[in-house]
PDB file of C-alpha atoms in Angstrom:
ATOM      1  CA  MET A   1     195.060 171.303  61.588  1.00  0.00           C
ATOM      2  CA  SER A   2     191.685 169.780  60.929  1.00  0.00           C
ATOM      3  CA  PRO A   3     189.992 170.987  57.724  1.00  0.00           C
ATOM      4  CA  ASP A   4     186.805 171.379  59.779  1.00  0.00           C
ATOM      5  CA  PHE A   5     188.392 174.052  61.950  1.00  0.00           C
ATOM      6  CA  PRO A   6     187.108 177.408  60.580  1.00  0.00           C
ATOM      7  CA  LEU A   7     190.356 179.307  60.326  1.00  0.00           C
ATOM      8  CA  GLU A   8     189.323 182.110  58.019  1.00  0.00           C
ATOM      9  CA  THR A   9     185.554 182.160  58.258  1.00  0.00           C
ATOM     10  CA  ASN A  10     184.075 185.608  57.934  1.00  0.00           C
ATOM     11  CA  PRO A  11     181.351 185.832  60.629  1.00  0.00           C
ATOM     12  CA  ARG A  12     179.245 188.045  58.363  1.00  0.00           C
ATOM     13  CA  ASP A  13     179.146 185.290  55.745  1.00  0.00           C
ATOM     14  CA  THR A  14     177.520 182.856  58.185  1.00  0.00           C
ATOM     15  CA  PRO A  15     173.734 182.817  58.490  1.00  0.00           C
ATOM     16  CA  PRO A  16     172.432 183.875  61.892  1.00  0.00           C
ATOM     17  CA  LEU A  17     171.336 181.314  64.425  1.00  0.00           C
ATOM     18  CA  ALA A  18     167.685 180.753  65.182  1.00  0.00           C
ATOM     19  CA  GLY A  19     166.156 183.285  67.546  1.00  0.00           C
ATOM     20  CA  ALA A  20     166.505 181.022  70.615  1.00  0.00           C
ATOM     21  CA  PHE A  21     169.816 182.647  71.597  1.00  0.00           C
ATOM     22  CA  HIS A  22     170.455 186.148  72.841  1.00  0.00           C
ATOM     23  CA  PRO A  23     173.705 188.165  72.729  1.00  0.00           C
ATOM     24  CA  VAL A  24     176.478 187.169  75.132  1.00  0.00           C
ATOM     25  CA  ARG A  25     178.511 189.722  77.055  1.00  0.00           C
ATOM     26  CA  VAL A  26     182.157 188.747  76.462  1.00  0.00           C
ATOM     27  CA  ILE A  27     184.761 190.160  78.854  1.00  0.00           C
ATOM     28  CA  ALA A  28     188.494 189.674  78.236  1.00  0.00           C
ATOM     29  CA  VAL A  29     190.704 189.808  81.332  1.00  0.00           C
ATOM     30  CA  THR A  30     194.300 190.639  80.513  1.00  0.00           C
ATOM     31  CA  GLY A  31     197.450 192.296  81.817  1.00  0.00           C
ATOM     32  CA  GLY A  32     200.542 193.841  80.359  1.00  0.00           C
ATOM     33  CA  LYS A  33     202.824 191.489  82.290  1.00  0.00           C
ATOM     34  CA  GLY A  34     202.638 188.179  84.085  1.00  0.00           C
ATOM     35  CA  GLY A  35     202.360 187.886  87.837  1.00  0.00           C
ATOM     36  CA  VAL A  36     199.595 190.450  88.362  1.00  0.00           C
ATOM     37  CA  GLY A  37     197.008 187.836  89.419  1.00  0.00           C
ATOM     38  CA  LYS A  38     195.022 187.971  86.192  1.00  0.00           C
ATOM     39  CA  THR A  39     194.000 184.300  86.089  1.00  0.00           C
ATOM     40  CA  ASN A  40     192.936 184.253  89.734  1.00  0.00           C
ATOM     41  CA  LEU A  41     190.745 187.259  89.054  1.00  0.00           C
ATOM     42  CA  SER A  42     189.277 185.659  85.920  1.00  0.00           C
ATOM     43  CA  VAL A  43     188.416 182.446  87.752  1.00  0.00           C
ATOM     44  CA  ASN A  44     186.895 184.128  90.787  1.00  0.00           C
ATOM     45  CA  LEU A  45     184.997 186.708  88.735  1.00  0.00           C
ATOM     46  CA  ALA A  46     183.481 183.917  86.630  1.00  0.00           C
ATOM     47  CA  VAL A  47     182.552 181.884  89.722  1.00  0.00           C
ATOM     48  CA  ALA A  48     181.044 184.962  91.404  1.00  0.00           C
ATOM     49  CA  LEU A  49     178.920 185.708  88.329  1.00  0.00           C
ATOM     50  CA  ALA A  50     177.738 182.094  88.165  1.00  0.00           C
ATOM     51  CA  GLU A  51     176.869 182.209  91.860  1.00  0.00           C
ATOM     52  CA  MET A  52     174.732 185.292  91.143  1.00  0.00           C
ATOM     53  CA  GLY A  53     172.726 183.264  88.636  1.00  0.00           C
ATOM     54  CA  LYS A  54     174.457 184.474  85.488  1.00  0.00           C
ATOM     55  CA  ARG A  55     174.929 181.699  82.918  1.00  0.00           C
ATOM     56  CA  THR A  56     178.696 182.002  82.628  1.00  0.00           C
ATOM     57  CA  LEU A  57     181.459 180.453  80.536  1.00  0.00           C
ATOM     58  CA  LEU A  58     185.150 180.804  81.408  1.00  0.00           C
ATOM     59  CA  MET A  59     187.638 180.347  78.574  1.00  0.00           C
ATOM     60  CA  ASP A  60     191.313 179.791  79.306  1.00  0.00           C
ATOM     61  CA  ALA A  61     192.927 181.718  76.451  1.00  0.00           C
ATOM     62  CA  ASP A  62     196.477 181.477  77.780  1.00  0.00           C
ATOM     63  CA  LEU A  63     197.082 178.945  75.046  1.00  0.00           C
ATOM     64  CA  GLY A  64     200.623 177.893  75.922  1.00  0.00           C
ATOM     65  CA  LEU A  65     200.689 178.182  79.732  1.00  0.00           C
ATOM     66  CA  ALA A  66     197.142 177.436  80.783  1.00  0.00           C
ATOM     67  CA  ASN A  67     196.227 176.971  84.446  1.00  0.00           C
ATOM     68  CA  VAL A  68     192.519 177.746  84.904  1.00  0.00           C
ATOM     69  CA  ASP A  69     191.811 174.022  85.331  1.00  0.00           C
ATOM     70  CA  VAL A  70     194.580 173.779  87.949  1.00  0.00           C
ATOM     71  CA  LEU A  71     193.130 176.637  90.015  1.00  0.00           C
ATOM     72  CA  LEU A  72     189.737 174.887  89.977  1.00  0.00           C
ATOM     73  CA  GLY A  73     191.096 171.407  90.707  1.00  0.00           C
ATOM     74  CA  LEU A  74     189.816 169.987  87.406  1.00  0.00           C
ATOM     75  CA  SER A  75     191.306 167.298  85.137  1.00  0.00           C
ATOM     76  CA  PRO A  76     190.183 167.939  81.552  1.00  0.00           C
ATOM     77  CA  LYS A  77     189.959 165.060  79.093  1.00  0.00           C
ATOM     78  CA  TYR A  78     190.214 167.453  76.143  1.00  0.00           C
ATOM     79  CA  THR A  79     191.573 170.987  75.794  1.00  0.00           C
ATOM     80  CA  LEU A  80     191.671 173.672  73.127  1.00  0.00           C
ATOM     81  CA  ALA A  81     194.774 171.935  71.751  1.00  0.00           C
ATOM     82  CA  ASP A  82     192.593 168.893  70.921  1.00  0.00           C
ATOM     83  CA  LEU A  83     189.982 171.170  69.355  1.00  0.00           C
ATOM     84  CA  VAL A  84     192.545 172.899  67.148  1.00  0.00           C
ATOM     85  CA  ALA A  85     193.992 169.519  66.138  1.00  0.00           C
ATOM     86  CA  GLY A  86     190.539 168.265  65.147  1.00  0.00           C
ATOM     87  CA  ARG A  87     190.433 165.504  67.770  1.00  0.00           C
ATOM     88  CA  CYS A  88     187.178 166.741  69.310  1.00  0.00           C
ATOM     89  CA  GLU A  89     184.428 169.353  69.049  1.00  0.00           C
ATOM     90  CA  LEU A  90     183.879 172.372  71.265  1.00  0.00           C
ATOM     91  CA  ASN A  91     181.198 170.673  73.359  1.00  0.00           C
ATOM     92  CA  ASP A  92     183.665 167.862  74.140  1.00  0.00           C
ATOM     93  CA  VAL A  93     186.067 170.374  75.683  1.00  0.00           C
ATOM     94  CA  LEU A  94     183.546 171.889  78.100  1.00  0.00           C
ATOM     95  CA  LEU A  95     183.881 171.185  81.828  1.00  0.00           C
ATOM     96  CA  GLU A  96     181.395 172.116  84.540  1.00  0.00           C
ATOM     97  CA  GLY A  97     182.516 174.009  87.617  1.00  0.00           C
ATOM     98  CA  PRO A  98     180.784 175.584  90.627  1.00  0.00           C
ATOM     99  CA  ASP A  99     177.172 176.778  90.215  1.00  0.00           C
ATOM    100  CA  GLY A 100     176.983 175.470  86.650  1.00  0.00           C
ATOM    101  CA  LEU A 101     179.973 177.506  85.449  1.00  0.00           C
ATOM    102  CA  LEU A 102     181.170 176.183  82.079  1.00  0.00           C
ATOM    103  CA  ILE A 103     184.926 176.045  81.551  1.00  0.00           C
ATOM    104  CA  VAL A 104     186.925 175.748  78.316  1.00  0.00           C
ATOM    105  CA  PRO A 105     190.421 174.593  79.365  1.00  0.00           C
ATOM    106  CA  ALA A 106     193.544 175.199  77.329  1.00  0.00           C
ATOM    107  CA  SER A 107     196.783 173.247  77.306  1.00  0.00           C
ATOM    108  CA  SER A 108     200.036 173.899  79.122  1.00  0.00           C
ATOM    109  CA  GLY A 109     203.489 173.193  77.772  1.00  0.00           C
ATOM    110  CA  PHE A 110     202.516 172.954  74.089  1.00  0.00           C
ATOM    111  CA  ARG A 111     204.612 175.587  72.347  1.00  0.00           C
ATOM    112  CA  HIS A 112     202.712 175.259  69.056  1.00  0.00           C
ATOM    113  CA  MET A 113     199.571 176.512  70.826  1.00  0.00           C
ATOM    114  CA  ALA A 114     201.408 179.669  71.875  1.00  0.00           C
ATOM    115  CA  GLU A 115     202.559 180.132  68.279  1.00  0.00           C
ATOM    116  CA  LEU A 116     199.256 179.854  66.413  1.00  0.00           C
ATOM    117  CA  GLN A 117     198.925 182.035  63.333  1.00  0.00           C
ATOM    118  CA  PRO A 118     196.601 185.081  63.357  1.00  0.00           C
ATOM    119  CA  ALA A 119     194.025 183.254  61.209  1.00  0.00           C
ATOM    120  CA  GLU A 120     193.985 180.427  63.746  1.00  0.00           C
ATOM    121  CA  HIS A 121     193.200 182.854  66.565  1.00  0.00           C
ATOM    122  CA  VAL A 122     190.315 184.210  64.495  1.00  0.00           C
ATOM    123  CA  GLY A 123     189.220 180.621  63.912  1.00  0.00           C
ATOM    124  CA  LEU A 124     189.090 180.006  67.663  1.00  0.00           C
ATOM    125  CA  VAL A 125     186.888 183.073  68.062  1.00  0.00           C
ATOM    126  CA  ASN A 126     184.552 181.998  65.266  1.00  0.00           C
ATOM    127  CA  VAL A 127     184.117 178.429  66.498  1.00  0.00           C
ATOM    128  CA  PHE A 128     182.389 179.679  69.654  1.00  0.00           C
ATOM    129  CA  SER A 129     179.385 180.689  67.562  1.00  0.00           C
ATOM    130  CA  GLU A 130     178.698 176.957  67.253  1.00  0.00           C
ATOM    131  CA  LEU A 131     178.254 176.585  71.021  1.00  0.00           C
ATOM    132  CA  GLN A 132     174.713 175.404  71.694  1.00  0.00           C
ATOM    133  CA  HIS A 133     174.416 176.800  75.213  1.00  0.00           C
ATOM    134  CA  GLU A 134     172.384 179.729  76.452  1.00  0.00           C
ATOM    135  CA  LEU A 135     174.831 182.144  78.081  1.00  0.00           C
ATOM    136  CA  ASP A 136     174.742 185.556  79.698  1.00  0.00           C
ATOM    137  CA  VAL A 137     178.459 186.237  80.009  1.00  0.00           C
ATOM    138  CA  MET A 138     181.773 184.790  78.898  1.00  0.00           C
ATOM    139  CA  ILE A 139     185.054 185.528  80.692  1.00  0.00           C
ATOM    140  CA  VAL A 140     188.202 185.144  78.560  1.00  0.00           C
ATOM    141  CA  ASP A 141     191.423 184.784  80.530  1.00  0.00           C
ATOM    142  CA  THR A 142     194.115 185.847  78.058  1.00  0.00           C
ATOM    143  CA  ALA A 143     197.860 185.432  78.232  1.00  0.00           C
ATOM    144  CA  ALA A 144     199.983 188.365  79.356  1.00  0.00           C
ATOM    145  CA  GLY A 145     201.733 190.715  76.938  1.00  0.00           C
ATOM    146  CA  ILE A 146     200.944 191.991  73.459  1.00  0.00           C
ATOM    147  CA  THR A 147     201.004 188.794  71.408  1.00  0.00           C
ATOM    148  CA  ASP A 148     198.572 188.311  68.538  1.00  0.00           C
ATOM    149  CA  SER A 149     196.404 185.972  70.599  1.00  0.00           C
ATOM    150  CA  VAL A 150     196.003 188.544  73.379  1.00  0.00           C
ATOM    151  CA  LEU A 151     195.133 191.299  70.904  1.00  0.00           C
ATOM    152  CA  THR A 152     192.662 189.134  68.968  1.00  0.00           C
ATOM    153  CA  PHE A 153     190.817 187.883  72.051  1.00  0.00           C
ATOM    154  CA  CYS A 154     190.563 191.419  73.468  1.00  0.00           C
ATOM    155  CA  GLN A 155     189.357 192.718  70.101  1.00  0.00           C
ATOM    156  CA  ALA A 156     186.744 189.941  69.934  1.00  0.00           C
ATOM    157  CA  ALA A 157     185.372 190.762  73.399  1.00  0.00           C
ATOM    158  CA  GLN A 158     182.919 193.571  74.049  1.00  0.00           C
ATOM    159  CA  ASP A 159     184.843 194.661  77.146  1.00  0.00           C
ATOM    160  CA  THR A 160     188.490 194.427  78.181  1.00  0.00           C
ATOM    161  CA  ILE A 161     189.655 194.419  81.793  1.00  0.00           C
ATOM    162  CA  VAL A 162     193.338 195.217  82.349  1.00  0.00           C
ATOM    163  CA  VAL A 163     194.743 194.046  85.694  1.00  0.00           C
ATOM    164  CA  VAL A 164     197.546 196.073  87.278  1.00  0.00           C
ATOM    165  CA  CYS A 165     199.495 195.827  90.521  1.00  0.00           C
ATOM    166  CA  ASP A 166     201.894 198.060  92.417  1.00  0.00           C
ATOM    167  CA  GLU A 167     204.974 197.458  90.291  1.00  0.00           C
ATOM    168  CA  PRO A 168     206.437 199.997  87.842  1.00  0.00           C
ATOM    169  CA  ALA A 169     206.630 197.352  85.099  1.00  0.00           C
ATOM    170  CA  SER A 170     202.937 196.536  85.582  1.00  0.00           C
ATOM    171  CA  ILE A 171     201.854 200.108  84.845  1.00  0.00           C
ATOM    172  CA  THR A 172     204.354 200.497  81.987  1.00  0.00           C
ATOM    173  CA  ASP A 173     203.314 197.231  80.339  1.00  0.00           C
ATOM    174  CA  ALA A 174     199.603 197.910  80.896  1.00  0.00           C
ATOM    175  CA  TYR A 175     200.009 201.228  79.070  1.00  0.00           C
ATOM    176  CA  ALA A 176     201.865 199.500  76.223  1.00  0.00           C
ATOM    177  CA  LEU A 177     199.071 196.930  75.905  1.00  0.00           C
ATOM    178  CA  ILE A 178     196.335 199.577  75.892  1.00  0.00           C
ATOM    179  CA  LYS A 179     198.276 201.567  73.296  1.00  0.00           C
ATOM    180  CA  VAL A 180     198.575 198.579  70.931  1.00  0.00           C
ATOM    181  CA  LEU A 181     194.934 197.578  71.461  1.00  0.00           C
ATOM    182  CA  SER A 182     193.833 201.095  70.617  1.00  0.00           C
ATOM    183  CA  ARG A 183     196.048 201.751  67.607  1.00  0.00           C
ATOM    184  CA  GLU A 184     196.068 198.295  66.013  1.00  0.00           C
ATOM    185  CA  ARG A 185     192.712 196.778  67.041  1.00  0.00           C
ATOM    186  CA  GLY A 186     190.406 199.752  67.574  1.00  0.00           C
ATOM    187  CA  VAL A 187     189.740 199.014  71.269  1.00  0.00           C
ATOM    188  CA  ASP A 188     188.794 202.409  72.695  1.00  0.00           C
ATOM    189  CA  ARG A 189     187.329 201.449  76.099  1.00  0.00           C
ATOM    190  CA  VAL A 190     189.231 199.658  78.855  1.00  0.00           C
ATOM    191  CA  HIS A 191     188.309 198.779  82.431  1.00  0.00           C
ATOM    192  CA  VAL A 192     191.028 198.625  85.090  1.00  0.00           C
ATOM    193  CA  ILE A 193     191.305 196.504  88.245  1.00  0.00           C
ATOM    194  CA  ALA A 194     194.083 197.166  90.747  1.00  0.00           C
ATOM    195  CA  ASN A 195     195.120 193.850  92.289  1.00  0.00           C
ATOM    196  CA  MET A 196     197.052 192.864  95.429  1.00  0.00           C
ATOM    197  CA  VAL A 197     196.855 196.350  96.930  1.00  0.00           C
ATOM    198  CA  ARG A 198     197.431 197.267 100.573  1.00  0.00           C
ATOM    199  CA  ASP A 199     194.332 199.464 100.784  1.00  0.00           C
ATOM    200  CA  PRO A 200     191.668 201.004  98.490  1.00  0.00           C
ATOM    201  CA  ASN A 201     193.594 204.292  98.302  1.00  0.00           C
ATOM    202  CA  GLU A 202     196.581 202.488  96.780  1.00  0.00           C
ATOM    203  CA  GLY A 203     194.295 200.936  94.172  1.00  0.00           C
ATOM    204  CA  ARG A 204     192.843 204.288  93.200  1.00  0.00           C
ATOM    205  CA  LYS A 205     196.338 205.818  92.921  1.00  0.00           C
ATOM    206  CA  LEU A 206     197.480 202.989  90.625  1.00  0.00           C
ATOM    207  CA  TYR A 207     194.507 203.605  88.364  1.00  0.00           C
ATOM    208  CA  GLU A 208     195.064 207.356  88.325  1.00  0.00           C
ATOM    209  CA  LYS A 209     198.730 206.873  87.425  1.00  0.00           C
ATOM    210  CA  LEU A 210     197.758 204.747  84.430  1.00  0.00           C
ATOM    211  CA  ALA A 211     194.890 207.063  83.493  1.00  0.00           C
ATOM    212  CA  ARG A 212     197.170 210.129  83.433  1.00  0.00           C
ATOM    213  CA  VAL A 213     199.579 208.469  81.006  1.00  0.00           C
ATOM    214  CA  CYS A 214     196.755 207.254  78.755  1.00  0.00           C
ATOM    215  CA  GLU A 215     195.053 210.653  78.792  1.00  0.00           C
ATOM    216  CA  ARG A 216     198.293 212.348  77.795  1.00  0.00           C
ATOM    217  CA  PHE A 217     199.290 210.026  74.967  1.00  0.00           C
ATOM    218  CA  LEU A 218     196.071 208.146  74.063  1.00  0.00           C
ATOM    219  CA  GLY A 219     193.343 210.721  74.198  1.00  0.00           C
ATOM    220  CA  ASP A 220     190.856 208.540  72.336  1.00  0.00           C
ATOM    221  CA  VAL A 221     190.853 205.688  74.900  1.00  0.00           C
ATOM    222  CA  ALA A 222     188.308 205.778  77.726  1.00  0.00           C
ATOM    223  CA  LEU A 223     189.509 204.183  80.982  1.00  0.00           C
ATOM    224  CA  HIS A 224     187.083 203.086  83.711  1.00  0.00           C
ATOM    225  CA  TYR A 225     188.020 202.036  87.230  1.00  0.00           C
ATOM    226  CA  LEU A 226     186.316 198.804  88.351  1.00  0.00           C
ATOM    227  CA  GLY A 227     187.881 198.645  91.800  1.00  0.00           C
ATOM    228  CA  ALA A 228     190.697 197.076  93.787  1.00  0.00           C
ATOM    229  CA  VAL A 229     191.329 193.624  95.216  1.00  0.00           C
ATOM    230  CA  PRO A 230     193.456 193.580  98.372  1.00  0.00           C
ATOM    231  CA  GLN A 231     196.489 191.439  99.115  1.00  0.00           C
ATOM    232  CA  ASP A 232     194.908 188.557 101.018  1.00  0.00           C
ATOM    233  CA  ASP A 233     196.395 185.439 102.632  1.00  0.00           C
ATOM    234  CA  TRP A 234     193.002 183.744 102.307  1.00  0.00           C
ATOM    235  CA  LEU A 235     193.347 183.905  98.524  1.00  0.00           C
ATOM    236  CA  ARG A 236     196.745 182.228  98.733  1.00  0.00           C
ATOM    237  CA  ARG A 237     195.226 179.470 100.859  1.00  0.00           C
ATOM    238  CA  ALA A 238     192.414 179.009  98.352  1.00  0.00           C
ATOM    239  CA  VAL A 239     194.968 178.621  95.544  1.00  0.00           C
ATOM    240  CA  GLN A 240     196.746 175.931  97.563  1.00  0.00           C
ATOM    241  CA  ARG A 241     193.400 174.134  97.968  1.00  0.00           C
ATOM    242  CA  GLN A 242     192.696 174.533  94.227  1.00  0.00           C
ATOM    243  CA  GLN A 243     189.440 176.334  95.004  1.00  0.00           C
ATOM    244  CA  PRO A 244     188.164 179.816  94.098  1.00  0.00           C
ATOM    245  CA  VAL A 245     188.480 182.120  97.088  1.00  0.00           C
ATOM    246  CA  VAL A 246     184.887 183.333  96.657  1.00  0.00           C
ATOM    247  CA  LYS A 247     183.781 179.761  97.438  1.00  0.00           C
ATOM    248  CA  ALA A 248     186.453 178.630  99.892  1.00  0.00           C
ATOM    249  CA  TYR A 249     186.508 181.827 101.975  1.00  0.00           C
ATOM    250  CA  PRO A 250     183.473 183.932 101.006  1.00  0.00           C
ATOM    251  CA  GLY A 251     183.947 186.370 103.891  1.00  0.00           C
ATOM    252  CA  SER A 252     187.573 187.186 103.060  1.00  0.00           C
ATOM    253  CA  PRO A 253     188.582 190.695 101.926  1.00  0.00           C
ATOM    254  CA  ALA A 254     189.487 189.430  98.436  1.00  0.00           C
ATOM    255  CA  SER A 255     186.131 187.657  98.076  1.00  0.00           C
ATOM    256  CA  ARG A 256     184.175 190.741  99.091  1.00  0.00           C
ATOM    257  CA  ALA A 257     186.096 192.888  96.606  1.00  0.00           C
ATOM    258  CA  ILE A 258     185.667 190.405  93.735  1.00  0.00           C
ATOM    259  CA  ASN A 259     181.961 190.007  94.459  1.00  0.00           C
ATOM    260  CA  GLU A 260     181.538 193.783  94.273  1.00  0.00           C
ATOM    261  CA  ILE A 261     183.322 193.833  90.890  1.00  0.00           C
ATOM    262  CA  ALA A 262     181.059 190.980  89.749  1.00  0.00           C
ATOM    263  CA  ARG A 263     177.985 192.994  90.759  1.00  0.00           C
ATOM    264  CA  LEU A 264     179.233 195.933  88.691  1.00  0.00           C
ATOM    265  CA  THR A 265     179.908 193.808  85.592  1.00  0.00           C
ATOM    266  CA  ALA A 266     176.565 192.024  85.968  1.00  0.00           C
ATOM    267  CA  ARG A 267     174.825 195.357  85.363  1.00  0.00           C
ATOM    268  CA  TRP A 268     176.498 195.833  81.989  1.00  0.00           C
ATOM    269  CA  GLN A 269     173.988 195.455  79.191  1.00  0.00           C
ATOM    270  CA  PRO A 270     174.624 192.784  76.538  1.00  0.00           C
ATOM    271  CA  PRO A 271     175.661 194.134  73.123  1.00  0.00           C
ATOM    272  CA  ALA A 272     172.790 195.124  70.849  1.00  0.00           C
ATOM    273  CA  SER A 273     174.595 194.189  67.644  1.00  0.00           C
ATOM    274  CA  ALA A 274     177.921 193.126  66.204  1.00  0.00           C
ATOM    275  CA  ARG A 275     180.607 195.712  65.484  1.00  0.00           C
ATOM    276  CA  GLY A 276     181.425 194.105  62.136  1.00  0.00           C
ATOM    277  CA  ASN A 277     184.908 192.784  62.943  1.00  0.00           C
ATOM    278  CA  VAL A 278     186.133 189.603  64.619  1.00  0.00           C
ATOM    279  CA  GLU A 279     183.828 189.026  67.572  1.00  0.00           C
ATOM    280  CA  PHE A 280     182.700 186.185  69.834  1.00  0.00           C
ATOM    281  CA  PHE A 281     179.114 184.974  69.226  1.00  0.00           C
ATOM    282  CA  VAL A 282     178.692 187.372  66.316  1.00  0.00           C
ATOM    283  CA  GLU A 283     175.828 185.374  64.774  1.00  0.00           C
ATOM    284  CA  ARG A 284     173.790 185.734  67.956  1.00  0.00           C
ATOM    285  CA  MET A 285     174.297 189.481  67.866  1.00  0.00           C
ATOM    286  CA  ILE A 286     173.329 189.704  64.225  1.00  0.00           C
ATOM    287  CA  SER A 287     170.268 187.564  64.963  1.00  0.00           C
ATOM    288  CA  ALA A 288     169.284 189.805  67.874  1.00  0.00           C
ATOM    289  CA  ARG A 289     169.698 192.883  65.687  1.00  0.00           C
ATOM    290  CA  GLY A 290     167.434 191.295  63.064  1.00  0.00           C
ATOM    291  CA  VAL A 291     164.782 190.497  65.648  1.00  0.00           C
ATOM    292  CA  ALA A 292     164.966 194.020  67.045  1.00  0.00           C
ATOM    293  CA  ALA A 293     164.546 195.471  63.577  1.00  0.00           C
TER     294      ALA A 293
END
């Protein structure tokens, strides 16, 4: 581990950046289990936002089994593994995708990246405050499950999207993830996307099933339904072509659904200030709060 990597920096101890930057809306996309289409949604949501003119960064935070670069047909020279090892700086890791989308690729097949210590996850969050790019939104594609990295990246985002599909284990594991996020990390607001559904009614029923369980056992967590993405052969074809479906087949059912979700998220206001815990781009939020005051 490079001594320059800020493992245990307290964001509140760092002076704010100059007033050129504004707060960044950070959205973590996660799921209780693998196989729910989380990464495909992250990639296409980020591309859709960039296409709308939002200055967008997509971070692959599945640190041990990364595949954002594969879905976009990119060949990174450096990844987050090189950053953590001190072989490069954050700007060296950045790739450019469609419509100016910035991408931070992770590594695949490096077990030590999947086994980083909690302080190292916090360090990864903090290092993003050094990014000298003007951004509107950052999409963080987390790993599946309830590992420390998933919890930390969701805690550091302003919004968390949980992806579910029509499998009993998907709903059960999504509930378990929301429960841990709420009780251990103070995340009290979660957005839900139903993926690979047969029709919109199925998506709404999946959400309501999860919402009933959360309302019964986690009364202090607010769930919001963002919509459903249908099962779509065009999306499968786009994956085979290593292209986002919103670009390869913009008229497909999946593309229309993802673009509608992107329009909803684009209306979310950026955070006015930092919450005071681990958080992406915290200096920019503190700076904005100082300017507002």
